[in-house]
Amino acid sequence: MATASGFDGFARALPESKNVESSRIIDFLRNADETGINFNSFMLYRNGAVIAEGWWSPYSPDLRHTMHSATKSFLSAAVGLAVAEGYFKLDDKVTSFFPEHVCSSQNANLAAMTVEALLTQTSGHATGASGGTWRGIKTSWITEFFKIQVVHQPGTYFKYSSATSFLLSAIIQKTTGKSTHEFLMPRLLQPLGITDLTWDIGPEGINPGGNGISCRSSDLLKLAVLHLHGGIWNGRQILPRDWVQRATTSQRGNHYGYHWWIGEGSSYYAYGLFGQFAFVFPDHDAIVITTSSVLPGEIALRSLILRHVPKIFGSHKTLAGPAGKTLHEYCQKLEVPLPVKPSLLTPRTDIFDRLFITKLNTDRIDGFSLGLDVDRCIFHLWDHRGLHRVDMGLDRWLDGETTVSDASLHHGYEPPISRIVARAAWSSPNSFHMVWQFVETAFQDHLTIRFIGTHEAILERGTNVNSFATQRPPISACILEKGSGLPSEMQIRARRLGHSEALNSLAVPPRTARYSSSSASLGELLENPETRKIIEELSPNLVETPHLEKIDAYNLVTIASTADSDLKLETIDAALEKIPLSVT
């Protein structure tokens, strides 16, 4: 665990100096651990100073973190600045910016859609769009936006969607001639000292708007502090005060302002998938920042914060004493949980420096290999994108970079290169387990190679959190000769053809991995006759929904968190867990 130690420009103070008892912060952290909430970082700010902070090793304060939809609150500031500078108005019609994308037979609802309707998530759309889905679209997202049916009169119906945020970003770029990121640089990011923020770019060179920002936890805190102080930073008015007030209060009768969520009392918050939060509590002059790895819905995390905040910041008495030292010592020991404890068993050596050729599979993996160096294990993987490498410490973390990724496990993200901290260990005499912590994201991938005799293996890969399935179908492989080296993709595929008979004869071992509401997507559950029967019996409305094709890529946990559904996840899981995941 590390602390930022003031490199971000914030003052530090002991909790007791701000009338906060350190023991209550420790209670908050312990309660999170007891309820299975996996933080990556947290920061507590009160009365002008950071009073507590922690990063769960191997996360650290100098690393960026994907903020998912907390990005929308940065976008809100960009819209406010563009409006203040006269680039467009809130009551401007959306179609006026993109007449070339609008057909002559547009309906009245689309014609009535305004910038403010986008900003308040009252566009009139009946269904929302997720960044996880849109990242797979390589053609114009503007065209994609105008394909969405506007069922309701804009301004009257709330439907949260990243599509509306994207179009706001597109409007900023169309009117200012700069991407939203470029527009914010001199106006917001540089004045706040946010120097390392990155923002993804979609088709047509447009920032996605509703997601795609990666920044430090302290950068998200800076955005929250700016709003807490009415748009003022170091005595300078960065954001118009009236914009801040409107952005952070309920609009059109919903628990939503201008791309900020509205909480209890005067509180409001930025929220990103998997538990990226900036909770602002004006009544306490306080802010809680979290980056996390929790499943979609984040109900337990929100409940935890709202349950503990009154206790943490509720004291009005003057406190004294060095109790903050105990809190600091507690935070120094924070570590991310490991899914499998390492084994002390003597490892097999016959599986290293061997080539594993896989059967045809939906992940388009052609082969993999394991190698040993002086102080590390090296995993190579061949897939449709080429050759990838991950260096792993043996029962210890090893820092590095990799081109390995899997968009289906990482909410649609597939960056060209990722920062990774990885480790490996034997979990049983015939099971080699790898943990890959993508430390600029919420994702912790866990891979296991299970060896069957001397010539067969099964590769299993899953992740801790995802909006899609958290578990990929296991992949069968046969083990070739020692000293196979690092062949090209073409050579790998030729060897697969040459060993087709051996691959086809691979035995399918008994499976331990089971279906669950998070391990498989709805589409995968409906493809399997056994699991489809369970879904049809326990949730017939879900199968019959007219928008099935828009949600079938997501797991049931995600669907339950975003849709008006009566999904009984515990009952469904009890039935699904009896069925093993199929092997490809």
Short mmCIF file of C-alpha atoms in Angstrom, two decimals, residues 174-570:
data_model
loop_
_atom_site.label_atom_id
_atom_site.label_comp_id
_atom_site.label_asym_id
_atom_site.label_seq_id
_atom_site.Cartn_x
_atom_site.Cartn_y
_atom_site.Cartn_z
CA LYS A 174 -18.42 20.30 -33.84
CA THR A 175 -18.83 23.80 -32.35
CA THR A 176 -15.36 24.45 -30.91
CA GLY A 177 -13.21 22.64 -33.45
CA LYS A 178 -11.45 20.80 -30.62
CA SER A 179 -12.01 17.44 -28.99
CA THR A 180 -13.58 17.63 -25.53
CA HIS A 181 -10.23 16.65 -24.02
CA GLU A 182 -8.42 19.42 -25.92
CA PHE A 183 -11.13 21.91 -25.01
CA LEU A 184 -10.80 21.11 -21.29
CA MET A 185 -7.01 21.23 -21.15
CA PRO A 186 -6.46 25.00 -20.74
CA ARG A 187 -9.84 25.70 -19.14
CA LEU A 188 -10.05 23.01 -16.44
CA LEU A 189 -7.34 20.35 -16.42
CA GLN A 190 -4.24 22.55 -16.39
CA PRO A 191 -5.59 25.04 -13.81
CA LEU A 192 -6.40 22.10 -11.48
CA GLY A 193 -2.97 20.53 -12.01
CA ILE A 194 -4.40 17.45 -13.74
CA THR A 195 -1.45 16.57 -15.95
CA ASP A 196 -1.69 12.85 -16.66
CA LEU A 197 -5.35 12.34 -17.65
CA THR A 198 -6.02 10.38 -20.85
CA TRP A 199 -9.28 10.07 -22.75
CA ASP A 200 -10.09 7.41 -25.32
CA ILE A 201 -10.92 8.43 -28.87
CA GLY A 202 -13.72 6.79 -30.83
CA PRO A 203 -14.53 6.80 -34.54
CA GLU A 204 -14.32 10.22 -36.23
CA GLY A 205 -11.74 11.30 -33.64
CA ILE A 206 -14.36 12.11 -30.98
CA ASN A 207 -13.90 11.43 -27.25
CA PRO A 208 -16.68 9.04 -26.11
CA GLY A 209 -18.00 11.60 -23.62
CA GLY A 210 -19.65 9.17 -21.24
CA ASN A 211 -16.59 7.06 -20.50
CA GLY A 212 -12.96 6.56 -21.48
CA ILE A 213 -11.13 8.80 -19.00
CA SER A 214 -8.23 7.35 -17.04
CA CYS A 215 -6.79 9.52 -14.30
CA ARG A 216 -5.42 9.36 -10.78
CA SER A 217 -7.72 9.15 -7.79
CA SER A 218 -6.46 12.59 -6.77
CA ASP A 219 -7.57 13.99 -10.15
CA LEU A 220 -11.13 12.82 -9.53
CA LEU A 221 -10.87 14.41 -6.08
CA LYS A 222 -9.84 17.71 -7.70
CA LEU A 223 -12.97 17.73 -9.87
CA ALA A 224 -15.10 17.05 -6.77
CA VAL A 225 -13.35 19.77 -4.72
CA LEU A 226 -13.92 22.26 -7.53
CA HIS A 227 -17.66 21.58 -7.38
CA LEU A 228 -17.72 21.57 -3.57
CA HIS A 229 -16.26 25.09 -3.68
CA GLY A 230 -18.75 26.40 -6.21
CA GLY A 231 -16.39 26.25 -9.20
CA ILE A 232 -13.54 28.10 -7.46
CA TRP A 233 -9.97 26.72 -7.41
CA ASN A 234 -7.21 28.54 -5.55
CA GLY A 235 -9.28 31.72 -5.57
CA ARG A 236 -10.03 31.60 -9.30
CA GLN A 237 -13.51 30.98 -10.74
CA ILE A 238 -12.90 28.03 -13.10
CA LEU A 239 -16.53 26.94 -13.58
CA PRO A 240 -19.46 29.36 -13.39
CA ARG A 241 -21.04 29.12 -9.94
CA ASP A 242 -24.58 28.94 -11.30
CA TRP A 243 -23.56 26.03 -13.55
CA VAL A 244 -22.17 24.10 -10.59
CA GLN A 245 -25.37 24.69 -8.66
CA ARG A 246 -27.56 23.44 -11.52
CA ALA A 247 -25.28 20.51 -12.35
CA THR A 248 -25.37 19.18 -8.79
CA THR A 249 -29.07 19.52 -8.01
CA SER A 250 -32.04 17.50 -9.22
CA GLN A 251 -33.24 18.29 -12.73
CA ARG A 252 -36.65 17.41 -14.19
CA GLY A 253 -37.70 15.55 -11.05
CA ASN A 254 -35.00 12.87 -11.24
CA HIS A 255 -32.09 11.90 -8.97
CA TYR A 256 -29.82 13.36 -11.61
CA GLY A 257 -28.47 16.80 -12.40
CA TYR A 258 -26.22 17.69 -15.31
CA HIS A 259 -24.30 14.40 -15.54
CA TRP A 260 -23.97 14.22 -11.73
CA TRP A 261 -26.07 11.83 -9.65
CA ILE A 262 -28.04 13.39 -6.79
CA GLY A 263 -27.85 11.76 -3.37
CA GLU A 264 -29.54 12.26 -0.01
CA GLY A 265 -29.81 15.77 1.41
CA SER A 266 -27.40 18.09 -0.37
CA SER A 267 -25.02 15.32 -1.47
CA TYR A 268 -24.20 14.41 -5.05
CA TYR A 269 -21.75 12.09 -6.74
CA ALA A 270 -19.89 11.06 -9.87
CA TYR A 271 -20.30 7.35 -10.52
CA GLY A 272 -18.44 4.91 -12.72
CA LEU A 273 -19.02 1.20 -13.26
CA PHE A 274 -17.38 -1.25 -10.83
CA GLY A 275 -17.30 1.29 -8.00
CA GLN A 276 -15.53 4.45 -9.19
CA PHE A 277 -17.10 7.14 -6.98
CA ALA A 278 -16.66 10.77 -6.00
CA PHE A 279 -19.20 11.42 -3.23
CA VAL A 280 -19.55 15.09 -2.27
CA PHE A 281 -21.12 15.99 1.09
CA PRO A 282 -21.43 19.81 1.26
CA ASP A 283 -23.03 19.70 4.73
CA HIS A 284 -19.83 18.10 6.07
CA ASP A 285 -17.41 19.97 3.76
CA ALA A 286 -16.24 16.49 2.84
CA ILE A 287 -15.59 14.18 -0.11
CA VAL A 288 -15.13 10.41 -0.39
CA ILE A 289 -13.24 9.04 -3.41
CA THR A 290 -13.12 5.34 -4.25
CA THR A 291 -11.77 3.27 -7.09
CA SER A 292 -12.96 -0.30 -6.79
CA SER A 293 -13.55 -3.72 -8.29
CA VAL A 294 -17.16 -4.57 -7.46
CA LEU A 295 -19.84 -6.09 -9.65
CA PRO A 296 -22.29 -3.79 -11.49
CA GLY A 297 -24.99 -2.27 -9.32
CA GLU A 298 -22.56 -1.35 -6.52
CA ILE A 299 -25.48 -1.45 -4.06
CA ALA A 300 -23.33 -2.74 -1.20
CA LEU A 301 -20.65 -0.09 -1.79
CA ARG A 302 -23.12 2.80 -1.97
CA SER A 303 -24.85 1.51 1.16
CA LEU A 304 -21.51 1.22 2.95
CA ILE A 305 -20.55 4.82 2.18
CA LEU A 306 -23.94 6.27 3.11
CA ARG A 307 -24.05 4.19 6.30
CA HIS A 308 -20.61 5.23 7.52
CA VAL A 309 -20.38 8.86 6.39
CA PRO A 310 -22.67 10.24 9.12
CA LYS A 311 -20.53 8.39 11.68
CA ILE A 312 -17.23 9.53 10.20
CA PHE A 313 -18.10 13.20 9.72
CA GLY A 314 -20.85 13.59 12.29
CA SER A 315 -18.70 14.58 15.28
CA HIS A 316 -18.79 18.24 16.34
CA LYS A 317 -16.49 17.94 19.29
CA THR A 318 -12.84 18.91 19.22
CA LEU A 319 -10.61 15.84 19.16
CA ALA A 320 -6.97 15.54 20.10
CA GLY A 321 -4.24 12.93 20.12
CA PRO A 322 -2.12 11.04 17.55
CA ALA A 323 -4.75 8.42 16.70
CA GLY A 324 -4.04 8.99 13.00
CA LYS A 325 -0.85 6.97 13.43
CA THR A 326 -2.88 3.79 13.96
CA LEU A 327 -4.90 4.53 10.82
CA HIS A 328 -1.71 5.10 8.83
CA GLU A 329 -0.32 1.75 10.00
CA TYR A 330 -3.58 0.03 9.07
CA CYS A 331 -3.51 1.54 5.58
CA GLN A 332 0.09 0.48 5.02
CA LYS A 333 -1.04 -3.18 5.04
CA LEU A 334 -3.80 -2.96 2.42
CA GLU A 335 -3.55 -5.54 -0.38
CA VAL A 336 -5.87 -6.78 -3.11
CA PRO A 337 -7.30 -10.24 -2.36
CA LEU A 338 -5.96 -13.23 -4.28
CA PRO A 339 -8.51 -15.76 -5.64
CA VAL A 340 -6.25 -18.76 -4.95
CA LYS A 341 -3.68 -19.16 -2.21
CA PRO A 342 -0.33 -20.41 -3.53
CA SER A 343 0.64 -24.01 -2.86
CA LEU A 344 3.95 -25.22 -1.44
CA LEU A 345 3.80 -28.34 -3.59
CA THR A 346 6.88 -29.22 -5.66
CA PRO A 347 6.08 -27.92 -9.17
CA ARG A 348 6.13 -30.02 -12.29
CA THR A 349 8.96 -29.12 -14.63
CA ASP A 350 7.90 -31.14 -17.65
CA ILE A 351 5.35 -28.55 -18.81
CA PHE A 352 7.81 -25.69 -19.29
CA ASP A 353 9.32 -24.94 -22.70
CA ARG A 354 6.47 -26.82 -24.34
CA LEU A 355 3.99 -25.62 -26.94
CA PHE A 356 0.26 -26.00 -26.22
CA ILE A 357 -1.89 -26.15 -29.38
CA THR A 358 -5.58 -25.43 -28.76
CA LYS A 359 -8.73 -26.81 -30.28
CA LEU A 360 -10.78 -24.29 -32.28
CA ASN A 361 -12.43 -21.94 -29.79
CA THR A 362 -14.59 -18.83 -29.68
CA ASP A 363 -11.74 -16.72 -28.21
CA ARG A 364 -9.64 -17.42 -31.32
CA ILE A 365 -6.67 -18.56 -29.24
CA ASP A 366 -4.30 -20.70 -31.30
CA GLY A 367 -1.76 -21.74 -28.68
CA PHE A 368 0.22 -20.87 -25.57
CA SER A 369 3.44 -21.76 -23.78
CA LEU A 370 5.10 -21.46 -20.36
CA GLY A 371 8.76 -20.72 -19.76
CA LEU A 372 10.99 -20.24 -16.73
CA ASP A 373 13.67 -17.60 -16.27
CA VAL A 374 15.85 -16.90 -13.25
CA ASP A 375 13.23 -15.09 -11.20
CA ARG A 376 10.04 -15.31 -13.26
CA CYS A 377 7.63 -17.38 -15.29
CA ILE A 378 6.92 -16.28 -18.86
CA PHE A 379 3.55 -16.96 -20.51
CA HIS A 380 3.18 -16.59 -24.28
CA LEU A 381 -0.18 -16.63 -26.03
CA TRP A 382 -1.02 -16.67 -29.73
CA ASP A 383 -4.43 -15.38 -30.82
CA HIS A 384 -6.08 -13.54 -33.72
CA ARG A 385 -4.23 -10.35 -32.73
CA GLY A 386 -0.75 -11.94 -32.74
CA LEU A 387 1.79 -13.04 -30.14
CA HIS A 388 1.54 -11.73 -26.56
CA ARG A 389 3.75 -12.08 -23.48
CA VAL A 390 3.17 -11.80 -19.74
CA ASP A 391 6.06 -11.97 -17.24
CA MET A 392 4.99 -13.20 -13.79
CA GLY A 393 6.74 -13.39 -10.45
CA LEU A 394 6.77 -16.81 -8.82
CA ASP A 395 4.51 -16.32 -5.79
CA ARG A 396 5.23 -12.56 -5.89
CA TRP A 397 4.08 -9.59 -7.94
CA LEU A 398 6.10 -8.58 -11.01
CA ASP A 399 5.49 -5.24 -12.71
CA GLY A 400 5.40 -4.95 -16.49
CA GLU A 401 3.39 -4.31 -19.64
CA THR A 402 1.53 -6.60 -22.00
CA THR A 403 -0.47 -6.61 -25.22
CA VAL A 404 -2.69 -9.43 -23.89
CA SER A 405 -6.30 -8.39 -23.44
CA ASP A 406 -9.80 -9.68 -23.91
CA ALA A 407 -12.54 -7.17 -24.65
CA SER A 408 -15.20 -9.71 -23.74
CA LEU A 409 -13.81 -9.91 -20.17
CA HIS A 410 -12.98 -6.20 -19.81
CA HIS A 411 -16.25 -4.38 -20.58
CA GLY A 412 -15.32 -4.00 -24.24
CA TYR A 413 -11.89 -2.43 -23.65
CA GLU A 414 -8.98 -3.76 -25.73
CA PRO A 415 -6.07 -1.29 -25.49
CA PRO A 416 -2.93 -1.88 -27.58
CA ILE A 417 -0.83 -2.15 -24.41
CA SER A 418 -1.66 -2.38 -20.70
CA ARG A 419 0.19 -1.88 -17.44
CA ILE A 420 0.10 -5.22 -15.59
CA VAL A 421 1.36 -6.66 -12.33
CA ALA A 422 1.36 -10.46 -12.43
CA ARG A 423 2.20 -13.50 -10.34
CA ALA A 424 1.97 -17.29 -10.68
CA ALA A 425 2.05 -20.33 -8.41
CA TRP A 426 1.05 -23.99 -8.29
CA SER A 427 -2.38 -24.40 -6.71
CA SER A 428 -2.27 -28.24 -6.89
CA PRO A 429 0.10 -30.87 -8.34
CA ASN A 430 -1.53 -30.49 -11.78
CA SER A 431 -2.85 -26.92 -11.72
CA PHE A 432 -0.75 -23.86 -12.50
CA HIS A 433 -2.48 -20.63 -11.48
CA MET A 434 -1.77 -17.12 -12.81
CA VAL A 435 -3.09 -13.78 -11.52
CA TRP A 436 -2.92 -10.73 -13.77
CA GLN A 437 -3.76 -7.41 -12.09
CA PHE A 438 -4.39 -4.74 -14.71
CA VAL A 439 -3.44 -1.95 -12.30
CA GLU A 440 -4.87 0.94 -14.30
CA THR A 441 -8.29 -0.74 -14.33
CA ALA A 442 -10.61 -2.65 -12.01
CA PHE A 443 -9.77 -5.98 -13.65
CA GLN A 444 -7.96 -8.91 -12.04
CA ASP A 445 -7.78 -11.85 -14.43
CA HIS A 446 -7.17 -15.34 -13.14
CA LEU A 447 -5.96 -18.12 -15.41
CA THR A 448 -5.45 -21.78 -14.60
CA ILE A 449 -3.79 -24.45 -16.72
CA ARG A 450 -4.95 -27.88 -15.62
CA PHE A 451 -2.75 -30.73 -16.85
CA ILE A 452 -4.20 -34.13 -17.72
CA GLY A 453 -1.48 -36.75 -18.00
CA THR A 454 1.51 -35.74 -20.09
CA HIS A 455 -0.09 -34.53 -23.33
CA GLU A 456 -3.36 -32.75 -22.51
CA ALA A 457 -4.29 -29.50 -20.78
CA ILE A 458 -7.24 -27.20 -20.17
CA LEU A 459 -6.85 -23.39 -20.14
CA GLU A 460 -9.38 -21.49 -18.03
CA ARG A 461 -9.62 -17.71 -17.90
CA GLY A 462 -11.90 -15.43 -15.95
CA THR A 463 -11.95 -12.00 -14.35
CA ASN A 464 -13.18 -10.47 -11.10
CA VAL A 465 -15.73 -7.98 -12.49
CA ASN A 466 -17.37 -7.38 -15.84
CA SER A 467 -20.62 -6.25 -17.37
CA PHE A 468 -20.40 -9.20 -19.75
CA ALA A 469 -19.50 -12.76 -18.70
CA THR A 470 -16.77 -13.03 -16.04
CA GLN A 471 -15.71 -16.49 -17.19
CA ARG A 472 -14.65 -17.60 -20.66
CA PRO A 473 -15.39 -21.15 -21.83
CA PRO A 474 -12.46 -23.48 -20.99
CA ILE A 475 -10.16 -24.34 -23.89
CA SER A 476 -8.73 -27.81 -24.55
CA ALA A 477 -5.13 -28.13 -25.74
CA CYS A 478 -2.56 -30.77 -26.54
CA ILE A 479 1.06 -30.46 -25.47
CA LEU A 480 3.76 -30.73 -28.13
CA GLU A 481 7.45 -31.42 -27.93
CA LYS A 482 9.94 -29.58 -25.78
CA GLY A 483 11.93 -26.77 -27.35
CA SER A 484 9.11 -25.68 -29.63
CA GLY A 485 10.36 -22.10 -29.49
CA LEU A 486 8.19 -19.15 -30.49
CA PRO A 487 6.64 -19.96 -33.86
CA SER A 488 4.73 -17.44 -35.94
CA GLU A 489 0.94 -17.38 -36.06
CA MET A 490 1.03 -19.16 -39.45
CA GLN A 491 3.30 -21.88 -38.05
CA ILE A 492 1.00 -22.27 -35.03
CA ARG A 493 -2.01 -22.77 -37.28
CA ALA A 494 -0.10 -25.22 -39.48
CA ARG A 495 0.81 -27.26 -36.40
CA ARG A 496 -2.83 -27.22 -35.35
CA LEU A 497 -3.77 -28.75 -38.70
CA GLY A 498 -0.97 -31.28 -38.37
CA HIS A 499 -2.22 -32.39 -34.97
CA SER A 500 -5.94 -32.26 -35.74
CA GLU A 501 -6.39 -35.94 -34.95
CA ALA A 502 -4.80 -35.55 -31.50
CA LEU A 503 -6.84 -32.42 -30.82
CA ASN A 504 -10.09 -34.10 -31.79
CA SER A 505 -9.38 -37.01 -29.47
CA LEU A 506 -8.79 -34.86 -26.38
CA ALA A 507 -10.81 -36.08 -23.43
CA VAL A 508 -13.18 -33.70 -21.70
CA PRO A 509 -12.46 -33.85 -17.97
CA PRO A 510 -15.01 -33.29 -15.20
CA ARG A 511 -15.56 -29.54 -14.81
CA THR A 512 -15.35 -27.61 -11.57
CA ALA A 513 -16.30 -24.20 -13.02
CA ARG A 514 -20.07 -23.62 -12.98
CA TYR A 515 -22.54 -21.26 -14.54
CA SER A 516 -23.70 -18.28 -12.49
CA SER A 517 -25.45 -14.93 -12.92
CA SER A 518 -22.06 -13.26 -13.51
CA SER A 519 -19.92 -15.97 -15.13
CA ALA A 520 -21.90 -16.14 -18.41
CA SER A 521 -23.76 -13.62 -20.55
CA LEU A 522 -27.50 -13.85 -21.07
CA GLY A 523 -26.84 -14.89 -24.67
CA GLU A 524 -24.58 -17.75 -23.56
CA LEU A 525 -27.17 -18.90 -21.04
CA LEU A 526 -29.84 -18.95 -23.75
CA GLU A 527 -27.60 -20.91 -26.15
CA ASN A 528 -27.21 -23.81 -23.70
CA PRO A 529 -30.45 -25.87 -23.58
CA GLU A 530 -30.04 -26.65 -19.86
CA THR A 531 -29.41 -23.07 -18.75
CA ARG A 532 -32.01 -21.67 -21.17
CA LYS A 533 -34.67 -23.82 -19.51
CA ILE A 534 -33.75 -22.30 -16.12
CA ILE A 535 -33.98 -18.73 -17.44
CA GLU A 536 -37.31 -19.43 -19.17
CA GLU A 537 -38.77 -20.93 -15.99
CA LEU A 538 -37.44 -18.37 -13.48
CA SER A 539 -37.52 -15.21 -15.59
CA PRO A 540 -39.82 -15.60 -18.59
CA ASN A 541 -40.23 -11.84 -19.01
CA LEU A 542 -36.50 -11.51 -19.68
CA VAL A 543 -36.60 -13.98 -22.57
CA GLU A 544 -39.64 -12.28 -24.05
CA THR A 545 -38.32 -8.70 -23.87
CA PRO A 546 -38.48 -6.92 -27.27
CA HIS A 547 -34.98 -5.51 -26.64
CA LEU A 548 -33.32 -8.90 -26.07
CA GLU A 549 -30.68 -8.32 -28.76
CA LYS A 550 -29.54 -5.16 -26.93
CA ILE A 551 -28.88 -6.91 -23.62
CA ASP A 552 -27.91 -10.49 -24.47
CA ALA A 553 -24.16 -9.71 -24.30
CA TYR A 554 -24.44 -8.71 -20.61
CA ASN A 555 -24.47 -10.90 -17.54
CA LEU A 556 -27.56 -11.10 -15.32
CA VAL A 557 -25.96 -9.04 -12.52
CA THR A 558 -25.52 -6.14 -14.95
CA ILE A 559 -29.02 -6.53 -16.38
CA ALA A 560 -30.53 -6.60 -12.89
CA SER A 561 -28.66 -3.39 -11.95
CA THR A 562 -29.73 -1.36 -14.97
CA ALA A 563 -33.16 -2.62 -15.96
CA ASP A 564 -36.59 -2.51 -14.38
CA SER A 565 -36.57 -6.25 -13.75
CA ASP A 566 -37.70 -8.73 -11.15
CA LEU A 567 -34.67 -10.97 -11.53
CA LYS A 568 -34.18 -13.19 -8.49
CA LEU A 569 -30.44 -13.70 -8.78
CA GLU A 570 -30.06 -15.96 -5.73
#
